[in-house]
JSON list of C-alpha atoms in Angstrom, two decimals:
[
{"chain": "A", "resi": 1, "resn": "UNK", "atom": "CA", "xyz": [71.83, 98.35, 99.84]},
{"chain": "A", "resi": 2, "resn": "UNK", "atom": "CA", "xyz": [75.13, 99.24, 101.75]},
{"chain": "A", "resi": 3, "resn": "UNK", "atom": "CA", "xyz": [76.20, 102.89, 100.81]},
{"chain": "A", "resi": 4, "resn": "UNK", "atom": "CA", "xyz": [79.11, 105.31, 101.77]},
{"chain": "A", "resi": 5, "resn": "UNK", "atom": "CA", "xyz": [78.78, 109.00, 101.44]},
{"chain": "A", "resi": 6, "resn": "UNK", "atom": "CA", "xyz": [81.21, 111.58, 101.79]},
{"chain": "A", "resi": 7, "resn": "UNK", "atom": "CA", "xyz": [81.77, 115.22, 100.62]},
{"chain": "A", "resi": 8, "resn": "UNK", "atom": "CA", "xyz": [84.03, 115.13, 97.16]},
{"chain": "A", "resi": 9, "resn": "UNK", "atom": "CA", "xyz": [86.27, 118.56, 97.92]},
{"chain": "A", "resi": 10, "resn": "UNK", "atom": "CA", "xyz": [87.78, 119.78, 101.18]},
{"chain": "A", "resi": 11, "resn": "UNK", "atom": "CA", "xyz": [90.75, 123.31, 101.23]},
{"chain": "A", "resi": 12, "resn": "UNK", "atom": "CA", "xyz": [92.25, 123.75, 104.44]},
{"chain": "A", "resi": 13, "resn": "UNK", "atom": "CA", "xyz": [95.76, 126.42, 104.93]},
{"chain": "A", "resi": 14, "resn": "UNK", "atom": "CA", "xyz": [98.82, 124.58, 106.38]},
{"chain": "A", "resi": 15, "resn": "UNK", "atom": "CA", "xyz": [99.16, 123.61, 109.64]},
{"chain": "A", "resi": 16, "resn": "UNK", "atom": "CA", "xyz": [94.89, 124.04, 110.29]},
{"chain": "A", "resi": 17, "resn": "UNK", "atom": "CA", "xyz": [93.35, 121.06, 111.38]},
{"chain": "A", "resi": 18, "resn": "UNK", "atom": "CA", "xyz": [91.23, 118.95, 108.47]},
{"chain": "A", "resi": 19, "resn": "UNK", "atom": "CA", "xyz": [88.19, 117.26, 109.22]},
{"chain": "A", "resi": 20, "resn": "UNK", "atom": "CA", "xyz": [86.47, 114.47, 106.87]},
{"chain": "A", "resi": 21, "resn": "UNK", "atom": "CA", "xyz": [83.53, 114.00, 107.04]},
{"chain": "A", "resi": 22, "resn": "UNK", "atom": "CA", "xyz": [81.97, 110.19, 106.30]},
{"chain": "A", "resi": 23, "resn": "UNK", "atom": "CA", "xyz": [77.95, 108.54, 106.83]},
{"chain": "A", "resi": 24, "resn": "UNK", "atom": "CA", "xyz": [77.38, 104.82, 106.20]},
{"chain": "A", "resi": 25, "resn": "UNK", "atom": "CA", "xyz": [74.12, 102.85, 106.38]},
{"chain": "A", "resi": 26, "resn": "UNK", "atom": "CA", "xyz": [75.00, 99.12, 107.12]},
{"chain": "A", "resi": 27, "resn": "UNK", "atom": "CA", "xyz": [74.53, 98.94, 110.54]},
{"chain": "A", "resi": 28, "resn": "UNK", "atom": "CA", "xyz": [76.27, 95.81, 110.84]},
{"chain": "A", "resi": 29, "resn": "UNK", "atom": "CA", "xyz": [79.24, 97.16, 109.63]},
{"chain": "A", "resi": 30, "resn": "UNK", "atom": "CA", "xyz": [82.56, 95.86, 112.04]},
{"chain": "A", "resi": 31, "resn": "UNK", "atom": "CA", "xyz": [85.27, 98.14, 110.39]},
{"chain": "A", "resi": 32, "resn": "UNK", "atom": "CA", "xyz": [85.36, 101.47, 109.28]},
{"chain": "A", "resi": 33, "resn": "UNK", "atom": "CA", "xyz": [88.98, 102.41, 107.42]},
{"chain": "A", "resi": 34, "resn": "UNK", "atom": "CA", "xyz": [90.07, 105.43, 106.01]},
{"chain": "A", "resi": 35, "resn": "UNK", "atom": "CA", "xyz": [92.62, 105.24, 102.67]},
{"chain": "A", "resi": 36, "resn": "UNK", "atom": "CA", "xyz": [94.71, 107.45, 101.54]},
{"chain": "A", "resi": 37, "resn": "UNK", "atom": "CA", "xyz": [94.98, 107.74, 97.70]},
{"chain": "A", "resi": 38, "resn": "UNK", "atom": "CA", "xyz": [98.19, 109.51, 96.77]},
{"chain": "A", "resi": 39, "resn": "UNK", "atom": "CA", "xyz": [98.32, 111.12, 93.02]},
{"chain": "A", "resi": 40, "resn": "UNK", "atom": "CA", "xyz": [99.34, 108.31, 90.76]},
{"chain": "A", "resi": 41, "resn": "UNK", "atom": "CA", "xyz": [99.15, 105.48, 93.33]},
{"chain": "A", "resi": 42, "resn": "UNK", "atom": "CA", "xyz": [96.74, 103.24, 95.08]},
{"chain": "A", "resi": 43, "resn": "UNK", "atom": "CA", "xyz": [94.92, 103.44, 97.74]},
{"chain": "A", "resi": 44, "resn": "UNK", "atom": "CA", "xyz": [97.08, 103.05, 101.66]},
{"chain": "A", "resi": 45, "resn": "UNK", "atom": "CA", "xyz": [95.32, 102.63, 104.48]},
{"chain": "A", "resi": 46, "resn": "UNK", "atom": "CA", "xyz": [95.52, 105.41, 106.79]},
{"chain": "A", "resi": 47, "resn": "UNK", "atom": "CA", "xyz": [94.10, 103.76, 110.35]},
{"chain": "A", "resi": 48, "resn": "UNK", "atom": "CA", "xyz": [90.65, 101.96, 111.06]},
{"chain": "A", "resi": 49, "resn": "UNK", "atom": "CA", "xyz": [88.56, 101.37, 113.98]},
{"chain": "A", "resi": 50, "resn": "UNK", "atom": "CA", "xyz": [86.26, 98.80, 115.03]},
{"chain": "A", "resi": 51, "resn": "UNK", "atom": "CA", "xyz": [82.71, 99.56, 115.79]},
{"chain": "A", "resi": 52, "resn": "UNK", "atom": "CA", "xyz": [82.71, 98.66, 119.35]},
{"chain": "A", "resi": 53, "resn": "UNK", "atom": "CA", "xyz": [85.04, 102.09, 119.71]},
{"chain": "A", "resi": 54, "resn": "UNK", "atom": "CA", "xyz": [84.51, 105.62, 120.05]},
{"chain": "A", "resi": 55, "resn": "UNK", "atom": "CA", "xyz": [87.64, 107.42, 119.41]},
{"chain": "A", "resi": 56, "resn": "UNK", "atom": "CA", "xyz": [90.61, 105.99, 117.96]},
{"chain": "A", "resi": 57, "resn": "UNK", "atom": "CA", "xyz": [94.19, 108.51, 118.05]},
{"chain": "A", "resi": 58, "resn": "UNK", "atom": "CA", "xyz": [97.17, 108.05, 115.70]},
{"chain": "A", "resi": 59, "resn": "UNK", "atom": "CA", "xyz": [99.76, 110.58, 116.03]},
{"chain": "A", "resi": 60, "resn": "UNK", "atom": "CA", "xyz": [98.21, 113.54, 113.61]},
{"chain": "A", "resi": 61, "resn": "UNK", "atom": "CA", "xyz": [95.16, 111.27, 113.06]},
{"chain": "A", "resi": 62, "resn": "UNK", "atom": "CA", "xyz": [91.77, 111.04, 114.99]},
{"chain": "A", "resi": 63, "resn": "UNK", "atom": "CA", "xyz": [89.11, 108.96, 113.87]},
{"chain": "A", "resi": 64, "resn": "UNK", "atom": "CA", "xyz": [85.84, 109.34, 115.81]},
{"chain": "A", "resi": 65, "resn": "UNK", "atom": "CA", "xyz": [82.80, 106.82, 115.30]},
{"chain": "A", "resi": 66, "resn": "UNK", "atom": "CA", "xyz": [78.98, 107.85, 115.90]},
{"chain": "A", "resi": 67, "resn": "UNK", "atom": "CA", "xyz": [77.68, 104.64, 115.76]},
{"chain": "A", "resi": 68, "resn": "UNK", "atom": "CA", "xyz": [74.17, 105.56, 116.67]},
{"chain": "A", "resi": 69, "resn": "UNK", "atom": "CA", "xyz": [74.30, 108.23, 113.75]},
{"chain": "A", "resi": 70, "resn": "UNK", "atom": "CA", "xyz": [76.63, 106.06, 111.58]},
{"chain": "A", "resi": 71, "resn": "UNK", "atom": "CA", "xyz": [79.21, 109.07, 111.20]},
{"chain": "A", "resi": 72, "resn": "UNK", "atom": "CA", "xyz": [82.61, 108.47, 110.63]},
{"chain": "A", "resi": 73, "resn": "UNK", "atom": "CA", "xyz": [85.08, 111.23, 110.84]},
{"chain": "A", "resi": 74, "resn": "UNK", "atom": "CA", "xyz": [88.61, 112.05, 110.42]},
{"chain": "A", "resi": 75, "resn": "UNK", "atom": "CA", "xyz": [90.81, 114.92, 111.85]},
{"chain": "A", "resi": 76, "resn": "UNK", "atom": "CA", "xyz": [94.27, 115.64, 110.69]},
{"chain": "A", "resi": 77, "resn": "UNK", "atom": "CA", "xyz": [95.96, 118.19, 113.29]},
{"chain": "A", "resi": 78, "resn": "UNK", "atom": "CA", "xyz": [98.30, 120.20, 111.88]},
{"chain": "A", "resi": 79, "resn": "UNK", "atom": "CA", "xyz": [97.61, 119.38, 107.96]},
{"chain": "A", "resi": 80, "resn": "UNK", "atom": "CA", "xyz": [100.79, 119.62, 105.79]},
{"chain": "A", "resi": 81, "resn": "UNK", "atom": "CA", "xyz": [101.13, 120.21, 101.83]},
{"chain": "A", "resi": 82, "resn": "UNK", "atom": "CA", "xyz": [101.93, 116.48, 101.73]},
{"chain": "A", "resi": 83, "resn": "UNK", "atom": "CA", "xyz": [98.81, 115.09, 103.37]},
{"chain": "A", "resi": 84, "resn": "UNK", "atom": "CA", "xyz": [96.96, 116.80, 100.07]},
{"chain": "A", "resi": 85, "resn": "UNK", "atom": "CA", "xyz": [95.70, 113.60, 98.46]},
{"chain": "A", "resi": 86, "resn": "UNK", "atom": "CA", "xyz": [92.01, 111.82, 98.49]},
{"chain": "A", "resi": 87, "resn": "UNK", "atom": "CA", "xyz": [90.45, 110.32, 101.19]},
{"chain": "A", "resi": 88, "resn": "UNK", "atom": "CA", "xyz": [88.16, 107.30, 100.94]},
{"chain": "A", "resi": 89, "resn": "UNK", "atom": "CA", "xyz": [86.11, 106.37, 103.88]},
{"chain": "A", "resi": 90, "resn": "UNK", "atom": "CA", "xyz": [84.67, 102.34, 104.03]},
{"chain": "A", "resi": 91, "resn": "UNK", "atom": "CA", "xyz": [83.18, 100.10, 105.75]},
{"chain": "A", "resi": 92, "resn": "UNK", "atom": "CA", "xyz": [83.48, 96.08, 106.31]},
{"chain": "A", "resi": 93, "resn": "UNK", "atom": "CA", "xyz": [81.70, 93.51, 108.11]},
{"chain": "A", "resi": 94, "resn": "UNK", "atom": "CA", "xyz": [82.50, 89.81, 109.65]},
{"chain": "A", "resi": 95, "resn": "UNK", "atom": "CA", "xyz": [79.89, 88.68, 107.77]},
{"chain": "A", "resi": 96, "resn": "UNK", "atom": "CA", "xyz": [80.72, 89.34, 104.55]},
{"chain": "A", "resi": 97, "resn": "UNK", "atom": "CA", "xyz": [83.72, 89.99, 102.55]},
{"chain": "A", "resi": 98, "resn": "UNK", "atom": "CA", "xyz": [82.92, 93.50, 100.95]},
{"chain": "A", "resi": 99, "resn": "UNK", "atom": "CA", "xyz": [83.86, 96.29, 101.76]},
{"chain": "A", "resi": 100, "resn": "UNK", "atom": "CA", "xyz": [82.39, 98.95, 100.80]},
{"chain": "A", "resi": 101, "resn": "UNK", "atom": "CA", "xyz": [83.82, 102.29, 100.08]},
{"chain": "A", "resi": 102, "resn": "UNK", "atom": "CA", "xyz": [82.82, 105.78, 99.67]},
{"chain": "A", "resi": 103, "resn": "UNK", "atom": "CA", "xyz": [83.81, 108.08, 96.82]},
{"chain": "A", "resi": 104, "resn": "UNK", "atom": "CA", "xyz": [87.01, 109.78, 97.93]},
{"chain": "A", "resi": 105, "resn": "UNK", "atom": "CA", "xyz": [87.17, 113.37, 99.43]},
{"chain": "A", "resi": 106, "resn": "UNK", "atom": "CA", "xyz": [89.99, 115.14, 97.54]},
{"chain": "A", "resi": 107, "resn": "UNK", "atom": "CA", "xyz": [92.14, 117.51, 100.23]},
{"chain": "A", "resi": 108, "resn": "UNK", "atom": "CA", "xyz": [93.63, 120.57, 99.02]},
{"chain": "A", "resi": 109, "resn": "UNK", "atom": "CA", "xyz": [96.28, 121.88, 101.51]},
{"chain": "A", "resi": 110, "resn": "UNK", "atom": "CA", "xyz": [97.30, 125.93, 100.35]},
{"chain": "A", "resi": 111, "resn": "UNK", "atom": "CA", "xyz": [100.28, 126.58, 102.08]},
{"chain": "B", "resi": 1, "resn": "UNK", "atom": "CA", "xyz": [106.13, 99.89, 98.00]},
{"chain": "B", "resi": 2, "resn": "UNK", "atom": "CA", "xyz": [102.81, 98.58, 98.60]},
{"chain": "B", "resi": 3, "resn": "UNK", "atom": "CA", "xyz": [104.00, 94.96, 97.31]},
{"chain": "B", "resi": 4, "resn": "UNK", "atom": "CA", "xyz": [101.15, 94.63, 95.06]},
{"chain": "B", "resi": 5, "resn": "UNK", "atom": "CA", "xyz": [102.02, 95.45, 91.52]},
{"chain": "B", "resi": 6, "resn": "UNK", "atom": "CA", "xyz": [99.87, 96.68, 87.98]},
{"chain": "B", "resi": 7, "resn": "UNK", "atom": "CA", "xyz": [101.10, 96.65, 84.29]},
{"chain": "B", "resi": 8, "resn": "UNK", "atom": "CA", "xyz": [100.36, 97.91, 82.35]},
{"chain": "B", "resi": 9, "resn": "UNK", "atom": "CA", "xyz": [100.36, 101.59, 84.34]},
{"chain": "B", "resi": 10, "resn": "UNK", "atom": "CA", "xyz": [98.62, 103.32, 80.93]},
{"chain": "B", "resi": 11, "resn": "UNK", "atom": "CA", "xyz": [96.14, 101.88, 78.27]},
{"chain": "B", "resi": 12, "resn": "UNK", "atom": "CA", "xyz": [94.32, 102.79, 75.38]},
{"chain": "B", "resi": 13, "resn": "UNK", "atom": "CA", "xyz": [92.69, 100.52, 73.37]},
{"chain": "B", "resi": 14, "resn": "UNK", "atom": "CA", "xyz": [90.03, 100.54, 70.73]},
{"chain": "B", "resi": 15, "resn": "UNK", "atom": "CA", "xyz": [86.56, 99.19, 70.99]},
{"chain": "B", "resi": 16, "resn": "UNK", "atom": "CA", "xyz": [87.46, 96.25, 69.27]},
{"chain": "B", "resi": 17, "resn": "UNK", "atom": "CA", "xyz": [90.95, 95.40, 70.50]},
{"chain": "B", "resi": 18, "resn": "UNK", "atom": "CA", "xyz": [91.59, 92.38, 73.01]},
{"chain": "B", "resi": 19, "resn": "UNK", "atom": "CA", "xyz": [93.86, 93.84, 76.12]},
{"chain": "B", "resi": 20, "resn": "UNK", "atom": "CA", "xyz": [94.83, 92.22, 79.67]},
{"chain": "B", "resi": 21, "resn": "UNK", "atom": "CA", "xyz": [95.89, 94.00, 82.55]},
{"chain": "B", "resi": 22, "resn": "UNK", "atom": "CA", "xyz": [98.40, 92.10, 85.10]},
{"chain": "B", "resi": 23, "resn": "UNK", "atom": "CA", "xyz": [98.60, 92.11, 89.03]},
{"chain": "B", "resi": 24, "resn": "UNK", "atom": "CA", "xyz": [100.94, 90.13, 91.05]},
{"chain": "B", "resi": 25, "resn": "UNK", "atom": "CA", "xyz": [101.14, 90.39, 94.78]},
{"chain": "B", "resi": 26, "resn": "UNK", "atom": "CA", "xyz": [104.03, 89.71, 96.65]},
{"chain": "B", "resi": 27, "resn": "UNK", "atom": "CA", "xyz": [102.70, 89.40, 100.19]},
{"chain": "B", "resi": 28, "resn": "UNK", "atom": "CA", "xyz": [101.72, 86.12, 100.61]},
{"chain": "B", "resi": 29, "resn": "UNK", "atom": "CA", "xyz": [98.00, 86.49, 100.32]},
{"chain": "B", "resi": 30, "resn": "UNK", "atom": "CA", "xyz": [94.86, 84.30, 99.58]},
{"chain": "B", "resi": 31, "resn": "UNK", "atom": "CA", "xyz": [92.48, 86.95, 98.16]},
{"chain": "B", "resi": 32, "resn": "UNK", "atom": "CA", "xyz": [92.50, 89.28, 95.29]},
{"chain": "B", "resi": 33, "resn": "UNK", "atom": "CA", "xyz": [90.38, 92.14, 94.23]},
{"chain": "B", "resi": 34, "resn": "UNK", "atom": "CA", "xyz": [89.77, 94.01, 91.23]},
{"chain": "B", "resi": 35, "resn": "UNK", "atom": "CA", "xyz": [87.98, 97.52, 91.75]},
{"chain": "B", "resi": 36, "resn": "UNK", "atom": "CA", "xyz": [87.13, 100.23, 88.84]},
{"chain": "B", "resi": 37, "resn": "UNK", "atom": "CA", "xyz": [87.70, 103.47, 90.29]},
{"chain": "B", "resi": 38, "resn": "UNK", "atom": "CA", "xyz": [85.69, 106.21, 88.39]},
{"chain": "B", "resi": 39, "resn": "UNK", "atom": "CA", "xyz": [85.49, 110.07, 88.84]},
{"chain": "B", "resi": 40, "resn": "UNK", "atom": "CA", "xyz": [83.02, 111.27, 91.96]},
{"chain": "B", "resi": 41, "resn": "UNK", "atom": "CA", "xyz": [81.97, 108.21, 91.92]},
{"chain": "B", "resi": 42, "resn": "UNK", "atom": "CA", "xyz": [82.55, 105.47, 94.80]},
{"chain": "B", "resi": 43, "resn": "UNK", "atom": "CA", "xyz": [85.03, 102.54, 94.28]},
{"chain": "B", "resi": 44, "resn": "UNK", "atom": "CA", "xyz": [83.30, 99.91, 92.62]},
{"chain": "B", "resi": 45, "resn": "UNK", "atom": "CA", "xyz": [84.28, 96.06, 93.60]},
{"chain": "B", "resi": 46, "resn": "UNK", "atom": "CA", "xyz": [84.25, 94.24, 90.60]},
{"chain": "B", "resi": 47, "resn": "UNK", "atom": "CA", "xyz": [85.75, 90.20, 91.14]},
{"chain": "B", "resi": 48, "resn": "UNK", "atom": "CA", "xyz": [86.71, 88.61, 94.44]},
{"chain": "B", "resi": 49, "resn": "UNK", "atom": "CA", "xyz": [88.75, 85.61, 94.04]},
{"chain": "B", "resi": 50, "resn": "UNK", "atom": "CA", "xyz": [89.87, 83.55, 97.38]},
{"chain": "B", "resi": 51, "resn": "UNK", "atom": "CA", "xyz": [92.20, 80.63, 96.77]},
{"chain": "B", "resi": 52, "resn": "UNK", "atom": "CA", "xyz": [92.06, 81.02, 93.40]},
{"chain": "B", "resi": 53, "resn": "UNK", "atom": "CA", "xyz": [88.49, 80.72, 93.35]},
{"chain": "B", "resi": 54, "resn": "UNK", "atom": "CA", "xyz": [86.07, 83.10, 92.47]},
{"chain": "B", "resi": 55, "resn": "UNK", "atom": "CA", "xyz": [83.57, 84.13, 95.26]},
{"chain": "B", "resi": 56, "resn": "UNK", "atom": "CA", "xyz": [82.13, 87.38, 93.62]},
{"chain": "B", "resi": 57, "resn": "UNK", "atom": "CA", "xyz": [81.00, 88.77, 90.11]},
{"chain": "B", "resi": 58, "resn": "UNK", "atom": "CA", "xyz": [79.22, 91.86, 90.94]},
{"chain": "B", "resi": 59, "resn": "UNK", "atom": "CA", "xyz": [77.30, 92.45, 88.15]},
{"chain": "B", "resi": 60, "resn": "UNK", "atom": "CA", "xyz": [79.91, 92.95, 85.67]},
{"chain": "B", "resi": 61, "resn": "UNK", "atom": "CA", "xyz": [79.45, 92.88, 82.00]},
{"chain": "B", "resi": 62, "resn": "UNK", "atom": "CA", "xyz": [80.99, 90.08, 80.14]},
{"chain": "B", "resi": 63, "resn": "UNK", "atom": "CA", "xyz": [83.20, 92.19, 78.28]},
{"chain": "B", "resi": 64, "resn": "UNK", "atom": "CA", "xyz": [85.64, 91.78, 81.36]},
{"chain": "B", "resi": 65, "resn": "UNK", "atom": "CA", "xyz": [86.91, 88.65, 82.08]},
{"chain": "B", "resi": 66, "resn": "UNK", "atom": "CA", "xyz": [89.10, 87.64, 85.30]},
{"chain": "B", "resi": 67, "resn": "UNK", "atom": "CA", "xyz": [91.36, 85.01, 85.66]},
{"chain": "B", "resi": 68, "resn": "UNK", "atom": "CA", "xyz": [93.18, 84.37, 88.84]},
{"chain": "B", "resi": 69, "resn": "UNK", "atom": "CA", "xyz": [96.02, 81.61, 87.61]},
{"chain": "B", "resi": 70, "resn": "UNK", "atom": "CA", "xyz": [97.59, 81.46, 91.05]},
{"chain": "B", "resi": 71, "resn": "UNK", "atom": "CA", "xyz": [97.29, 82.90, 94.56]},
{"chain": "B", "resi": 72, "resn": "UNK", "atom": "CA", "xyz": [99.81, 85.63, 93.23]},
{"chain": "B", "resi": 73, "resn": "UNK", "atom": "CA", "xyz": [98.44, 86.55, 90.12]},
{"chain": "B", "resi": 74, "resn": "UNK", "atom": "CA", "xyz": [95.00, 88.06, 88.41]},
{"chain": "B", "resi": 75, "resn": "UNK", "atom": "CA", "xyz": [94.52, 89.23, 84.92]},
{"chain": "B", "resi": 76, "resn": "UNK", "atom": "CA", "xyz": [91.86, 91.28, 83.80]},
{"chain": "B", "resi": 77, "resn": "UNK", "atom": "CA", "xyz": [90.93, 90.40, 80.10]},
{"chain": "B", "resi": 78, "resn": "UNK", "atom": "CA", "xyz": [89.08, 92.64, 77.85]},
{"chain": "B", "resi": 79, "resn": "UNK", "atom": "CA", "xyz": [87.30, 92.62, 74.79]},
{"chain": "B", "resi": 80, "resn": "UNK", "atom": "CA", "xyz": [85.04, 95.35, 72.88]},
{"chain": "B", "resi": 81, "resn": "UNK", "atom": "CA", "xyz": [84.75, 97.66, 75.49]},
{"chain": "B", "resi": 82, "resn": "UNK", "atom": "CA", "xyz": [82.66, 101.08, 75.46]},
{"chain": "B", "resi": 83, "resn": "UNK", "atom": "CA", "xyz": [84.85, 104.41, 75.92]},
{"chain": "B", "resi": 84, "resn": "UNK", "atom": "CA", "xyz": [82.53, 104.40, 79.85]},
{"chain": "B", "resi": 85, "resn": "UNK", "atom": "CA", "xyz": [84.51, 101.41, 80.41]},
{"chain": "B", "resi": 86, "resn": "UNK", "atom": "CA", "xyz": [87.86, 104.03, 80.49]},
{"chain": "B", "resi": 87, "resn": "UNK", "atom": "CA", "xyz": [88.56, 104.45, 84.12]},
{"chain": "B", "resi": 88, "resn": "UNK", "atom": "CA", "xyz": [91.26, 103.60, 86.55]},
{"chain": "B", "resi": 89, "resn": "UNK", "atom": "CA", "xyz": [91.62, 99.74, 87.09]},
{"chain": "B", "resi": 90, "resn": "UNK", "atom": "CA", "xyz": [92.32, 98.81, 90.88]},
{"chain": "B", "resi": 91, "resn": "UNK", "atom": "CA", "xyz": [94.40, 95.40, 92.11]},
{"chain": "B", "resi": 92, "resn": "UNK", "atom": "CA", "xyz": [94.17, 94.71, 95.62]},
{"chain": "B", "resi": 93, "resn": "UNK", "atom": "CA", "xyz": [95.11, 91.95, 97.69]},
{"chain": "B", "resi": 94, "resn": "UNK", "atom": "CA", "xyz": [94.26, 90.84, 101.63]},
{"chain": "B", "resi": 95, "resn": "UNK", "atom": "CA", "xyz": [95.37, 87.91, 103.74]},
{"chain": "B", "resi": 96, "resn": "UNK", "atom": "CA", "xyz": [91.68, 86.48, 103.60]},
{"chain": "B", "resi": 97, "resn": "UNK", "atom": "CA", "xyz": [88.82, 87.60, 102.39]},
{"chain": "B", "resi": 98, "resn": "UNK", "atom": "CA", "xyz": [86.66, 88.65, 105.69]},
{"chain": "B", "resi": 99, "resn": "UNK", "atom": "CA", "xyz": [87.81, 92.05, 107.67]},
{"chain": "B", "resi": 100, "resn": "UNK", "atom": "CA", "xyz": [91.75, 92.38, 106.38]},
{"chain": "B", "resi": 101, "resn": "UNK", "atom": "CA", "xyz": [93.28, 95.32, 105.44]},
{"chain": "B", "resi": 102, "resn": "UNK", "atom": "CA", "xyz": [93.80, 95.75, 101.65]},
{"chain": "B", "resi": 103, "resn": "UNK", "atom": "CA", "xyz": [96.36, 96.32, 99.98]},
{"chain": "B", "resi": 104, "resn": "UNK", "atom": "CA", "xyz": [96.33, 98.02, 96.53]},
{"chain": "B", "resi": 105, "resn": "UNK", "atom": "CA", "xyz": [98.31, 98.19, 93.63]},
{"chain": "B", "resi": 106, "resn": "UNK", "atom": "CA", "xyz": [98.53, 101.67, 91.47]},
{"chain": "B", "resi": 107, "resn": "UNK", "atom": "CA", "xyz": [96.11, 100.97, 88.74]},
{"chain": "B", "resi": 108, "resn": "UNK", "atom": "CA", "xyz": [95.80, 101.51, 85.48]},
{"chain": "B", "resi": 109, "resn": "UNK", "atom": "CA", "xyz": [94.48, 104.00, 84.00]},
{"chain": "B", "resi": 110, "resn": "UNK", "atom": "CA", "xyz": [92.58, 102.74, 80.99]},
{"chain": "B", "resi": 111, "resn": "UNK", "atom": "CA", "xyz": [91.14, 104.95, 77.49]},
{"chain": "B", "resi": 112, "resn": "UNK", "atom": "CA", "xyz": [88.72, 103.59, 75.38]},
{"chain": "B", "resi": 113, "resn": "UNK", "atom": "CA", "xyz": [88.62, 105.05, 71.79]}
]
């Protein structure tokens, strides 16, 4: 069946760039997202990209798509004590209405 | 302010105690979620209902019950549940149910006795 992997724990220092780390297996996937879960709150979406992209840039954000390998990554330039939250990568199709979703990395940003 | 909202934020209950948890969405939608998000382990989709219909039951025991009233609203009834069940309970909403963003609520964090 569909599944979503990423690493549970990533530290970084302040201001160093972060980089998640995601691998999916439904290759008919259309949209990959990346949430943000906050402490005490839902889950926000950060950005997504469609699968017919490489590269997709949102200010700090950087989201880059292996399609071939089905890697998903994102990079947060610059990582603050307030981006320190868990990431959950997932993936969607057209043809169906789940979406799938990985089981969070949790950033730690020391300052 | 997400515009999808959870009561109760905090629940414990006992293994034989009836409960409901409460989402509303304010945002105009046509689909609701509920998801049970567990420690290291991956968000698990529990109901779909479009339209106030539901179009998914993935697998879940019948110890949770949904019940979507109205486009705005879904309940999450529960009877005798097992101390696994405790967990944090998910609400999300989307415009329709095929490739929309979703938009989640803040959960609530459930303790079974």
């Amino acid at each position: 069946g569909e599944d979503v992997e990423q690493s549970l724990f990533l530290s970084v220092r302040e201001g160093d760039s972060s980089v998640i780390n995601c691998t999916y297996t439904d290759s008919s996937s259309t949209y990959l997202y990346w949430y943000k879960q906050e402490p005490g709150a839902g889950l926000q979406l950060l950005t997504y990209i469609f699968s017919n992209m490489d590269m997709k840039q949102d200010q700090r954000l950087t989201v880059l798509l292996n399609k071939k390998d089905k890697h998903l990554s994102l990079r947060i330039a610059d990582t603050q004590t307030g981006d320190s939250a868990i990431y959950f990568c997932a993936e969607g199709s057209t043809g169906g209405f789940k979406t799938i979703f990985g089981a969070g990395t949790r950033l730690f940003v020391k300052a | 302010e997400t515009g999808v909202t959870q009561t109760p934020r905090h629940l414990v209950m006992g293994m034989t105690n009836k409960k409901s948890l409460k989402c509303e969405q304010h945002l105009g939608h046509n689909a609701m979620y509920w998801y049970k998000q567990s420690a290291k382990k991956p968000l698990e989709l529990m109901f779909v209902y479009s339209l106030e219909e539901r179009v998914e039951n993935n697998s879940v025991p019948s110890r949770f019950s949904p019940e979507c009233p109205n486009s705005s609203h879904l309940f999450l009834h529960l009877h005798t549940l097992q101390p696994e069940d405790s967990a944090l309970y998910l609400c999300a909403s989307s415009q329709d149910i095929v490739g929309n963003e979703q938009f989640f609520g803040p959960g609530t964090r459930l303790t079974v006795l």
